[in-house]
Every structure is written in structure tokens, then in C-alpha cells.
Short mmCIF file of N, CA, C and O in Angstrom, two decimals:
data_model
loop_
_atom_site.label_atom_id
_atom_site.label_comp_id
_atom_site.label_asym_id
_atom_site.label_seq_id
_atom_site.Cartn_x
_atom_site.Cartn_y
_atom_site.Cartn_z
N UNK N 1 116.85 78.64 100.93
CA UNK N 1 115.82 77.89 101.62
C UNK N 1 115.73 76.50 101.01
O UNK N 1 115.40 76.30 99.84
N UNK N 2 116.06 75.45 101.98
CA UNK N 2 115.36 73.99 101.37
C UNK N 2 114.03 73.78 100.77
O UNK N 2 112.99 74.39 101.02
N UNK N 3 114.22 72.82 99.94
CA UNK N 3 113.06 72.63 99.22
C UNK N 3 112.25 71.82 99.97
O UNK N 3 112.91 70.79 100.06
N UNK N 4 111.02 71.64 100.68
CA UNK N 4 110.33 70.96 101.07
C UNK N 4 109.20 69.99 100.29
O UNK N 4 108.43 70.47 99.45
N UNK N 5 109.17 68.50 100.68
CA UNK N 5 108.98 67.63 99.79
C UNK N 5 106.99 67.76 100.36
O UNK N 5 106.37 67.51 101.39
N UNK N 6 106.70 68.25 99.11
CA UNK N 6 104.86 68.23 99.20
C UNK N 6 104.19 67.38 100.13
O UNK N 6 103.36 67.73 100.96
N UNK N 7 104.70 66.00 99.87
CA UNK N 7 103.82 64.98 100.65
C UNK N 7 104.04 64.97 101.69
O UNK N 7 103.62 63.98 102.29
N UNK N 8 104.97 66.22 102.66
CA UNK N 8 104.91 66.26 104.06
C UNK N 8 103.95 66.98 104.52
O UNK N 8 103.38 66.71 105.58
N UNK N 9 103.58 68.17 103.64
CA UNK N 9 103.22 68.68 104.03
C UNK N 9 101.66 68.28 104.27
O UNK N 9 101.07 67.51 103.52
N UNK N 10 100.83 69.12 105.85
CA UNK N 10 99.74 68.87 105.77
C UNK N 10 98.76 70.39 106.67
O UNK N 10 97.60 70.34 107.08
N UNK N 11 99.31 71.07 106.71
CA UNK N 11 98.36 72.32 106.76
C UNK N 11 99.67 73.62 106.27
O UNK N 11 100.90 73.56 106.33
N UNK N 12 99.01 74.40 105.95
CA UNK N 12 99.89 75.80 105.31
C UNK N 12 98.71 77.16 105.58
O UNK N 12 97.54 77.51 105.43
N UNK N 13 99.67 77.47 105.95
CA UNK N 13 99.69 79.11 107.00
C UNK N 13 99.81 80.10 106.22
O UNK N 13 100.84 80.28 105.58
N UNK N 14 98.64 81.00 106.14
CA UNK N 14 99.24 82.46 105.00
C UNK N 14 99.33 83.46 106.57
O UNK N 14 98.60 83.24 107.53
N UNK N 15 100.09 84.23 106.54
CA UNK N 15 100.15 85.04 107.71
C UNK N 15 100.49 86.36 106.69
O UNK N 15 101.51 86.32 106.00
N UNK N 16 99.72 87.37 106.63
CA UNK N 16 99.31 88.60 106.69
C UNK N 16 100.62 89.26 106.79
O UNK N 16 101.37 89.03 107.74
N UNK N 17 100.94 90.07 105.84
CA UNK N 17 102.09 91.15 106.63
C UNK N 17 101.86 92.19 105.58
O UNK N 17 102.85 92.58 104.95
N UNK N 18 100.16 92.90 105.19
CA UNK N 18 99.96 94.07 105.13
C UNK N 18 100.36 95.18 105.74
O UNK N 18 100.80 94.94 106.86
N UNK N 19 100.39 96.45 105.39
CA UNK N 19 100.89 97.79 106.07
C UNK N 19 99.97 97.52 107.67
O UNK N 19 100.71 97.34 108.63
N UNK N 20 98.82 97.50 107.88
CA UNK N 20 98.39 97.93 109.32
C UNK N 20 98.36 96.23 109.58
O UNK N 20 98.63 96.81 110.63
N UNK N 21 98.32 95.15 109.68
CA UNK N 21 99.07 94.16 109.84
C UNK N 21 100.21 94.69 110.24
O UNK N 21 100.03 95.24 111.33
N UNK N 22 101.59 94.82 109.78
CA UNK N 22 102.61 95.22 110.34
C UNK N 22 102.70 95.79 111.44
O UNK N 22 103.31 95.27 112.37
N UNK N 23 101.91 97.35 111.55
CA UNK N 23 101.75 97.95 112.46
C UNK N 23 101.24 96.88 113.73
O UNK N 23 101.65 97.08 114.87
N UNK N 24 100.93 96.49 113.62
CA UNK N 24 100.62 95.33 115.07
C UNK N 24 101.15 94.56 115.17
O UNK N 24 100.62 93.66 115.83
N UNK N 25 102.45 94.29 114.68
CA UNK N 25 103.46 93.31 114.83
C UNK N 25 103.60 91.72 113.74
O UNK N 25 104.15 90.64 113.94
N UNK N 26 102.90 92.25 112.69
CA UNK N 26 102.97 90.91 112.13
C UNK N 26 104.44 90.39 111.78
O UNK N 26 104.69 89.19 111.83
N UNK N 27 105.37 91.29 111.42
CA UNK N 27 106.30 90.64 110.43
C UNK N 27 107.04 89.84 112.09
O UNK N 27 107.37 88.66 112.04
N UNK N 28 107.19 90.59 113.34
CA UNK N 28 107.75 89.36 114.00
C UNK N 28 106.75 88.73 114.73
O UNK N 28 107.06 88.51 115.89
N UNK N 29 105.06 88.18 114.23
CA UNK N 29 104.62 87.05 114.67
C UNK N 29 105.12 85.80 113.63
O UNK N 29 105.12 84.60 113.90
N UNK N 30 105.57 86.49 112.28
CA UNK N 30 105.55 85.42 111.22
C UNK N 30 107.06 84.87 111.41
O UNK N 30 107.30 83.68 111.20
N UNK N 31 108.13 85.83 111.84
CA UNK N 31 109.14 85.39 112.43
C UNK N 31 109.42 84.41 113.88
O UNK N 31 110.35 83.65 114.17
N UNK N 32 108.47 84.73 114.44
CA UNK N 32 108.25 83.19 115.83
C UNK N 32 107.15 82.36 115.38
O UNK N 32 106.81 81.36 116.00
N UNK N 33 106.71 82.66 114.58
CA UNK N 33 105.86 81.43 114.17
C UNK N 33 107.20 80.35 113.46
O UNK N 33 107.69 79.33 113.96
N UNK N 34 107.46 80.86 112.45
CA UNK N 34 108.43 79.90 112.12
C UNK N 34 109.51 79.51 112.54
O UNK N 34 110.04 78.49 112.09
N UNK N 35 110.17 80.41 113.72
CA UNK N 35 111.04 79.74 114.30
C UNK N 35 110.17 78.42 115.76
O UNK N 35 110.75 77.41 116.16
N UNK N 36 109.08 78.78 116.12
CA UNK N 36 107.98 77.81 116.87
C UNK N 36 108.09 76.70 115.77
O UNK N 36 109.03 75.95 116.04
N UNK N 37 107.45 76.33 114.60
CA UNK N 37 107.73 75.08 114.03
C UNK N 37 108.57 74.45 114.03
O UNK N 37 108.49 73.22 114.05
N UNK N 38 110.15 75.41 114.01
CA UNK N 38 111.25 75.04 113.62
C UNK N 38 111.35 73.79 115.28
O UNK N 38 111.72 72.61 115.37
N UNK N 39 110.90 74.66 116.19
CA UNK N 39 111.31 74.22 117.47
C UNK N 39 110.64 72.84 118.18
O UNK N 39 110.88 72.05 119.10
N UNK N 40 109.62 73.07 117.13
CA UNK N 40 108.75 72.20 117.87
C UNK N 40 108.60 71.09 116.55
O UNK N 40 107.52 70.56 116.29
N UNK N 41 109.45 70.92 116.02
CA UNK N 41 109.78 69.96 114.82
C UNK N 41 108.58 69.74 113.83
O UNK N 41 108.12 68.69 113.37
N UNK N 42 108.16 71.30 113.61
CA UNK N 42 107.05 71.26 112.45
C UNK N 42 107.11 71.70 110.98
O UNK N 42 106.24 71.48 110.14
N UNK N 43 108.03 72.21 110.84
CA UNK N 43 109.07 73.08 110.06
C UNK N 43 108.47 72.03 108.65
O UNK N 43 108.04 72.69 107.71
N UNK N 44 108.44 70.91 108.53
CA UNK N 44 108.10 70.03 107.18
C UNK N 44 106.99 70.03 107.21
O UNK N 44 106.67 70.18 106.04
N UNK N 45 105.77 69.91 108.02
CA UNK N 45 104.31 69.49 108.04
C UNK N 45 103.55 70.54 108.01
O UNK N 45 102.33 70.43 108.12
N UNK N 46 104.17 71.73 107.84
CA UNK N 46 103.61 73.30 108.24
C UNK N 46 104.39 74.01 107.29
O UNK N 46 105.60 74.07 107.52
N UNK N 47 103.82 74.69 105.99
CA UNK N 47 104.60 75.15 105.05
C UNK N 47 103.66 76.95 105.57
O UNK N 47 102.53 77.10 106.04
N UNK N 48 104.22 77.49 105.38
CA UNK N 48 104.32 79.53 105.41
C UNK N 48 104.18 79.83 104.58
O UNK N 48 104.58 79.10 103.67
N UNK N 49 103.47 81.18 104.21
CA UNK N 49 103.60 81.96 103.12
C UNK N 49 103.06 83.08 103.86
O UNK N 49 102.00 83.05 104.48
N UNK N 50 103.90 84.17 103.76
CA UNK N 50 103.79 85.63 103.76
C UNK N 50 103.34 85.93 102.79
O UNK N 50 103.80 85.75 101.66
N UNK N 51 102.08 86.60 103.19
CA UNK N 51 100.97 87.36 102.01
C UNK N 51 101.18 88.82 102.41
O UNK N 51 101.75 89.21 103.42
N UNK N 52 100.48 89.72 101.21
CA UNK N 52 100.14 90.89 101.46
C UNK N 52 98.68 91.39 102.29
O UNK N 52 98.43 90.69 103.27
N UNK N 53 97.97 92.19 102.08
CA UNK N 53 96.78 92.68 102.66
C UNK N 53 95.69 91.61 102.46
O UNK N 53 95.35 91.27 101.33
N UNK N 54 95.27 91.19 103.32
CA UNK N 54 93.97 89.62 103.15
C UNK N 54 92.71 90.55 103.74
O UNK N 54 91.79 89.85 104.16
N UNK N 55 92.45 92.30 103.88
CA UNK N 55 91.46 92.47 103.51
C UNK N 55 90.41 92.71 104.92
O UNK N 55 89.19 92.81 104.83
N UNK N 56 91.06 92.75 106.03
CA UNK N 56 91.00 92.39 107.35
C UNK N 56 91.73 93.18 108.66
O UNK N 56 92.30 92.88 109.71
N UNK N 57 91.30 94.47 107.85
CA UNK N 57 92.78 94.57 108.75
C UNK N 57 92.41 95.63 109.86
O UNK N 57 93.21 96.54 110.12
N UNK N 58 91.22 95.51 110.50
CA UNK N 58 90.27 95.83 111.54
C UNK N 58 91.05 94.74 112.71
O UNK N 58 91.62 95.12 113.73
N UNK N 59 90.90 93.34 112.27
CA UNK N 59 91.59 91.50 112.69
C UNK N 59 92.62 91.81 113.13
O UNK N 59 92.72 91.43 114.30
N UNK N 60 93.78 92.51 112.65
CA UNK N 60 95.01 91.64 112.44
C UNK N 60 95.61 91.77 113.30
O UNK N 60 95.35 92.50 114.25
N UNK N 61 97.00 90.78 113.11
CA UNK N 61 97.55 90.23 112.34
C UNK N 61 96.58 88.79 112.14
O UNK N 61 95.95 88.06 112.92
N UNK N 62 96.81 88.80 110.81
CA UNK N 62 95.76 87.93 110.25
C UNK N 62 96.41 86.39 109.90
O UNK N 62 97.11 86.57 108.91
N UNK N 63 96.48 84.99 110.29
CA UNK N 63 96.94 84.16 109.85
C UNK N 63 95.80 82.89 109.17
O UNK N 63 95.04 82.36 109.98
N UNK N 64 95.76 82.44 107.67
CA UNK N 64 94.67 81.53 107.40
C UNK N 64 95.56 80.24 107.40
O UNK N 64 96.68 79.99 106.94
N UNK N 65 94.70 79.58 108.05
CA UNK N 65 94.98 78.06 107.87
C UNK N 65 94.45 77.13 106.69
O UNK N 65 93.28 76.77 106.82
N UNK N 66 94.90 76.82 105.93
CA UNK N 66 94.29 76.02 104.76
C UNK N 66 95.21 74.31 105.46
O UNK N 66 96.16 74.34 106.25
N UNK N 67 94.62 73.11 104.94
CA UNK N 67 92.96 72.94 104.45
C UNK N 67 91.67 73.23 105.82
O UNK N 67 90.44 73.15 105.76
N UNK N 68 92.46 73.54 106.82
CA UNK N 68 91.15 73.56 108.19
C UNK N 68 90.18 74.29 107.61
O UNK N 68 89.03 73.88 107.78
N UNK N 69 90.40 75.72 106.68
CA UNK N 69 89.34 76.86 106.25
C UNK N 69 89.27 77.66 107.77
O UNK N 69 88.17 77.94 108.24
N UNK N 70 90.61 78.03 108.55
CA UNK N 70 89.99 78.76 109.35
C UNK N 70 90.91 80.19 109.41
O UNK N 70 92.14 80.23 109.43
N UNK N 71 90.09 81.24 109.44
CA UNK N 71 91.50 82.93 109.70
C UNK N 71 91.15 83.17 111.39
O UNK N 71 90.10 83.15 112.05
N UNK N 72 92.22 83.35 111.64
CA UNK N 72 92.40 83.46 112.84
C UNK N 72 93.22 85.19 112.94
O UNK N 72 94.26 85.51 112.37
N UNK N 73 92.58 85.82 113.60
CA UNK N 73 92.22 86.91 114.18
C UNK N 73 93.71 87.57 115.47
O UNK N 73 93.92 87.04 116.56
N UNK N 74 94.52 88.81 114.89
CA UNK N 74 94.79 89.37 116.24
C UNK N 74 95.91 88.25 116.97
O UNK N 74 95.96 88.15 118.20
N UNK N 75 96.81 87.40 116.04
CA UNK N 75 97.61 86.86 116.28
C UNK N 75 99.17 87.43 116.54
O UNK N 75 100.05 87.31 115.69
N UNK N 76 99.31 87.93 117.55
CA UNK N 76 100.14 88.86 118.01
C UNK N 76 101.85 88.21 118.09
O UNK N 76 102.06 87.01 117.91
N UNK N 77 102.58 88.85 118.29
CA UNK N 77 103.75 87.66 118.63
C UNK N 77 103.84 87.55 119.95
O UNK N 77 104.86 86.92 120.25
N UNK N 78 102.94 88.05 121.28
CA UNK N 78 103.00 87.23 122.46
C UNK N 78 101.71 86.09 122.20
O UNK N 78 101.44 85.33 123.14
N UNK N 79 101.09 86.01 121.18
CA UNK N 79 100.43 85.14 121.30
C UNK N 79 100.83 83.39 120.69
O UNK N 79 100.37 82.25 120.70
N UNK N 80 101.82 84.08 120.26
CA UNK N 80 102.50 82.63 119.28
C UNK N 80 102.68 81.45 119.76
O UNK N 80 102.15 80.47 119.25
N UNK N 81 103.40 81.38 120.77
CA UNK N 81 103.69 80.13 121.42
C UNK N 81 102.35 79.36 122.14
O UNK N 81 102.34 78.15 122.35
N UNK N 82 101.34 80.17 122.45
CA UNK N 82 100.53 79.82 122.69
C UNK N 82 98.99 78.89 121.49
O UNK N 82 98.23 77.95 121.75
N UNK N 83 99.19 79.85 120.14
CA UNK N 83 98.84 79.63 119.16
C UNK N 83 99.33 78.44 118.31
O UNK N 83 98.70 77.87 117.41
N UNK N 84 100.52 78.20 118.75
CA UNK N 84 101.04 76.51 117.98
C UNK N 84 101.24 75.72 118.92
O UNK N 84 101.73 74.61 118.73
N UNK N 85 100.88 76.19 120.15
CA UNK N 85 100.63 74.22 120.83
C UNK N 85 98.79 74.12 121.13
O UNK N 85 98.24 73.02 121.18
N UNK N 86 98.25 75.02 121.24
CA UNK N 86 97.19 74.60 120.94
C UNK N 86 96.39 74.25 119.75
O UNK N 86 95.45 73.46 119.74
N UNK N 87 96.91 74.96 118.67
CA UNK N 87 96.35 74.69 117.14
C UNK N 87 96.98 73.58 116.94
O UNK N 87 96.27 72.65 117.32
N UNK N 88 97.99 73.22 116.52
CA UNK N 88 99.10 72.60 115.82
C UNK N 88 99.44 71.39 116.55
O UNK N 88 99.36 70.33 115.93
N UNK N 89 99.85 71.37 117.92
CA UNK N 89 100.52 70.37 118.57
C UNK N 89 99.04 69.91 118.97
O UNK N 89 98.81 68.75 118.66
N UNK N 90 97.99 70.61 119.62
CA UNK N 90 97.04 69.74 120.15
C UNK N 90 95.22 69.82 119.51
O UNK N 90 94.13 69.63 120.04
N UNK N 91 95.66 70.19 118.19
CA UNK N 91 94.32 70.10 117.57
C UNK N 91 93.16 70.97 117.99
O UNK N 91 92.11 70.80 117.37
N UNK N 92 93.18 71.89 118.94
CA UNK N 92 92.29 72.88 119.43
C UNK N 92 92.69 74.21 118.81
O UNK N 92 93.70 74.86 119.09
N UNK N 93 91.90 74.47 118.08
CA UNK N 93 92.01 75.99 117.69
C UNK N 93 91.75 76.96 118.75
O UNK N 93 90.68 76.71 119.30
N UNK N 94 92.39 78.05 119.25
CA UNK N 94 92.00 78.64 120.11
C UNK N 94 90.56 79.71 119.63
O UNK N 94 90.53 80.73 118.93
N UNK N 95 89.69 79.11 120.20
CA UNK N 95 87.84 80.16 119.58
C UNK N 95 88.10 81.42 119.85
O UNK N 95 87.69 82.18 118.98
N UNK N 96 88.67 81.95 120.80
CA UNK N 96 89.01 83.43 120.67
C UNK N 96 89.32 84.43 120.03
O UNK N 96 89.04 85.64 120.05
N UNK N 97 90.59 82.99 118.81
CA UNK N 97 90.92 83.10 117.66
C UNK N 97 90.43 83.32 116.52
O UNK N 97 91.00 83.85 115.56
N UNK N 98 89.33 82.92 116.60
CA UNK N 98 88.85 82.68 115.74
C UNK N 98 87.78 83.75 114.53
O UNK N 98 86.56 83.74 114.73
N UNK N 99 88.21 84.44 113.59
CA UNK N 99 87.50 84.88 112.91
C UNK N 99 86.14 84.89 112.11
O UNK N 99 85.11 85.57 112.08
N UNK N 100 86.95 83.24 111.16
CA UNK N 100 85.71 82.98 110.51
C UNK N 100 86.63 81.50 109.86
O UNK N 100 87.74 81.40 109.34
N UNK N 101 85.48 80.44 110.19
CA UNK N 101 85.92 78.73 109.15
C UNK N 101 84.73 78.94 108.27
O UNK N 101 83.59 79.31 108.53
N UNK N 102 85.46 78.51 106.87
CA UNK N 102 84.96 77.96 105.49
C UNK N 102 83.87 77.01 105.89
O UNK N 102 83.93 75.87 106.35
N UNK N 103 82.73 77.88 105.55
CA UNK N 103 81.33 77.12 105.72
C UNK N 103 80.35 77.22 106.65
O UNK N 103 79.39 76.49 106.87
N UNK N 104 80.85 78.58 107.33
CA UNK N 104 80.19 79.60 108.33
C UNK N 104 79.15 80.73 107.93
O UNK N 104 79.21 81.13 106.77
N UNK N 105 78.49 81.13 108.52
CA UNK N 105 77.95 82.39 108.23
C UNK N 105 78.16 83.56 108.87
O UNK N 105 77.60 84.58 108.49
#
């Protein structure tokens, strides 16, 4: 894997791939998620990390967005393509999505 240079980066994705996570398809949402960046030339500005159990797993597949502070909920892999042009390409988080943002109650 290339090394990606920090100062590109500007949001990073933990995507969930706990046991019942899995069971709902996480390991190939985290697989079209990153091939979606790749495609949609985000691959440097959007760094990944596959986590274990985030604790949620009523949600899942569970993906957090840092620095937005937001987990987004039930991110399926038919939901992917839909999930990075509205988050990512056009700044709208989908609310449907939406679990819980840092600084909520």
C-alpha cells in the first residue's frame, strides 16, 4: 500500500467490520467504499481504517467520520455509491444516516 502524504488528507473513515457488522455486509461495504474513492478520485483526501466492534451493533454496518464527529448507521454496500456522492462529493450527509454527531444528545 502507498504511503499517503498527511496534508492531503481531510476526513478519515473508521468502518466497522465487527462479527455482526460483518454479518450485514460490512467487509464488502468497506471494499466499495474504497474502491468509490478510488473512482471518484478521493483515494488521497479520504484515508480508511477498518476497525473492530465500535459497540453498535444493533446500527450496523457502522462507518465514523472524523473530524465531521458523525457515525453513520446501516451503511450497507447497496448503499455506498449513494453514501459518497452525497457525503463526500456534495457535503450532505444523508440524515437517515445518521446515528449520532459529536455534540448531540
Amino acid at each position: 500500500m502507498a504511503i499517503k502524504r498527511l496534508t492531503d488528507i481531510n476526513k478519515h473513515l473508521f468502518m466497522c467490520n465487527g462479527g455482526s457488522c460483518k454479518l450485514l455486509g460490512a467487509e464488502e461495504t468497506i471494499l466499495r467504499i474504497r474502491a468509490g474513492l478510488k473512482e471518484i478520485g478521493m483515494e488521497q483526501e479520504v484515508h480508511t481504517t477498518k476497525t473492530m466492534c465500535n459497540g453498535r451493533c444493533k446500527d450496523g454496518p457502522i462507518v465514523i467520520s472524523v473530524p465531521d464527529g458523525i457515525w453513520f448507521r446501516q451503511i450497507k454496500p447497496s448503499d455506498v455509491s449513494e453514501f459518497l456522492g452525497r457525503y463526500l462529493l456534495n457535503n450532505s450527509p444523508p440524515a437517515e444516516k445518521i446515528l449520532f454527531r459529536y455534540g448531540e444528545r
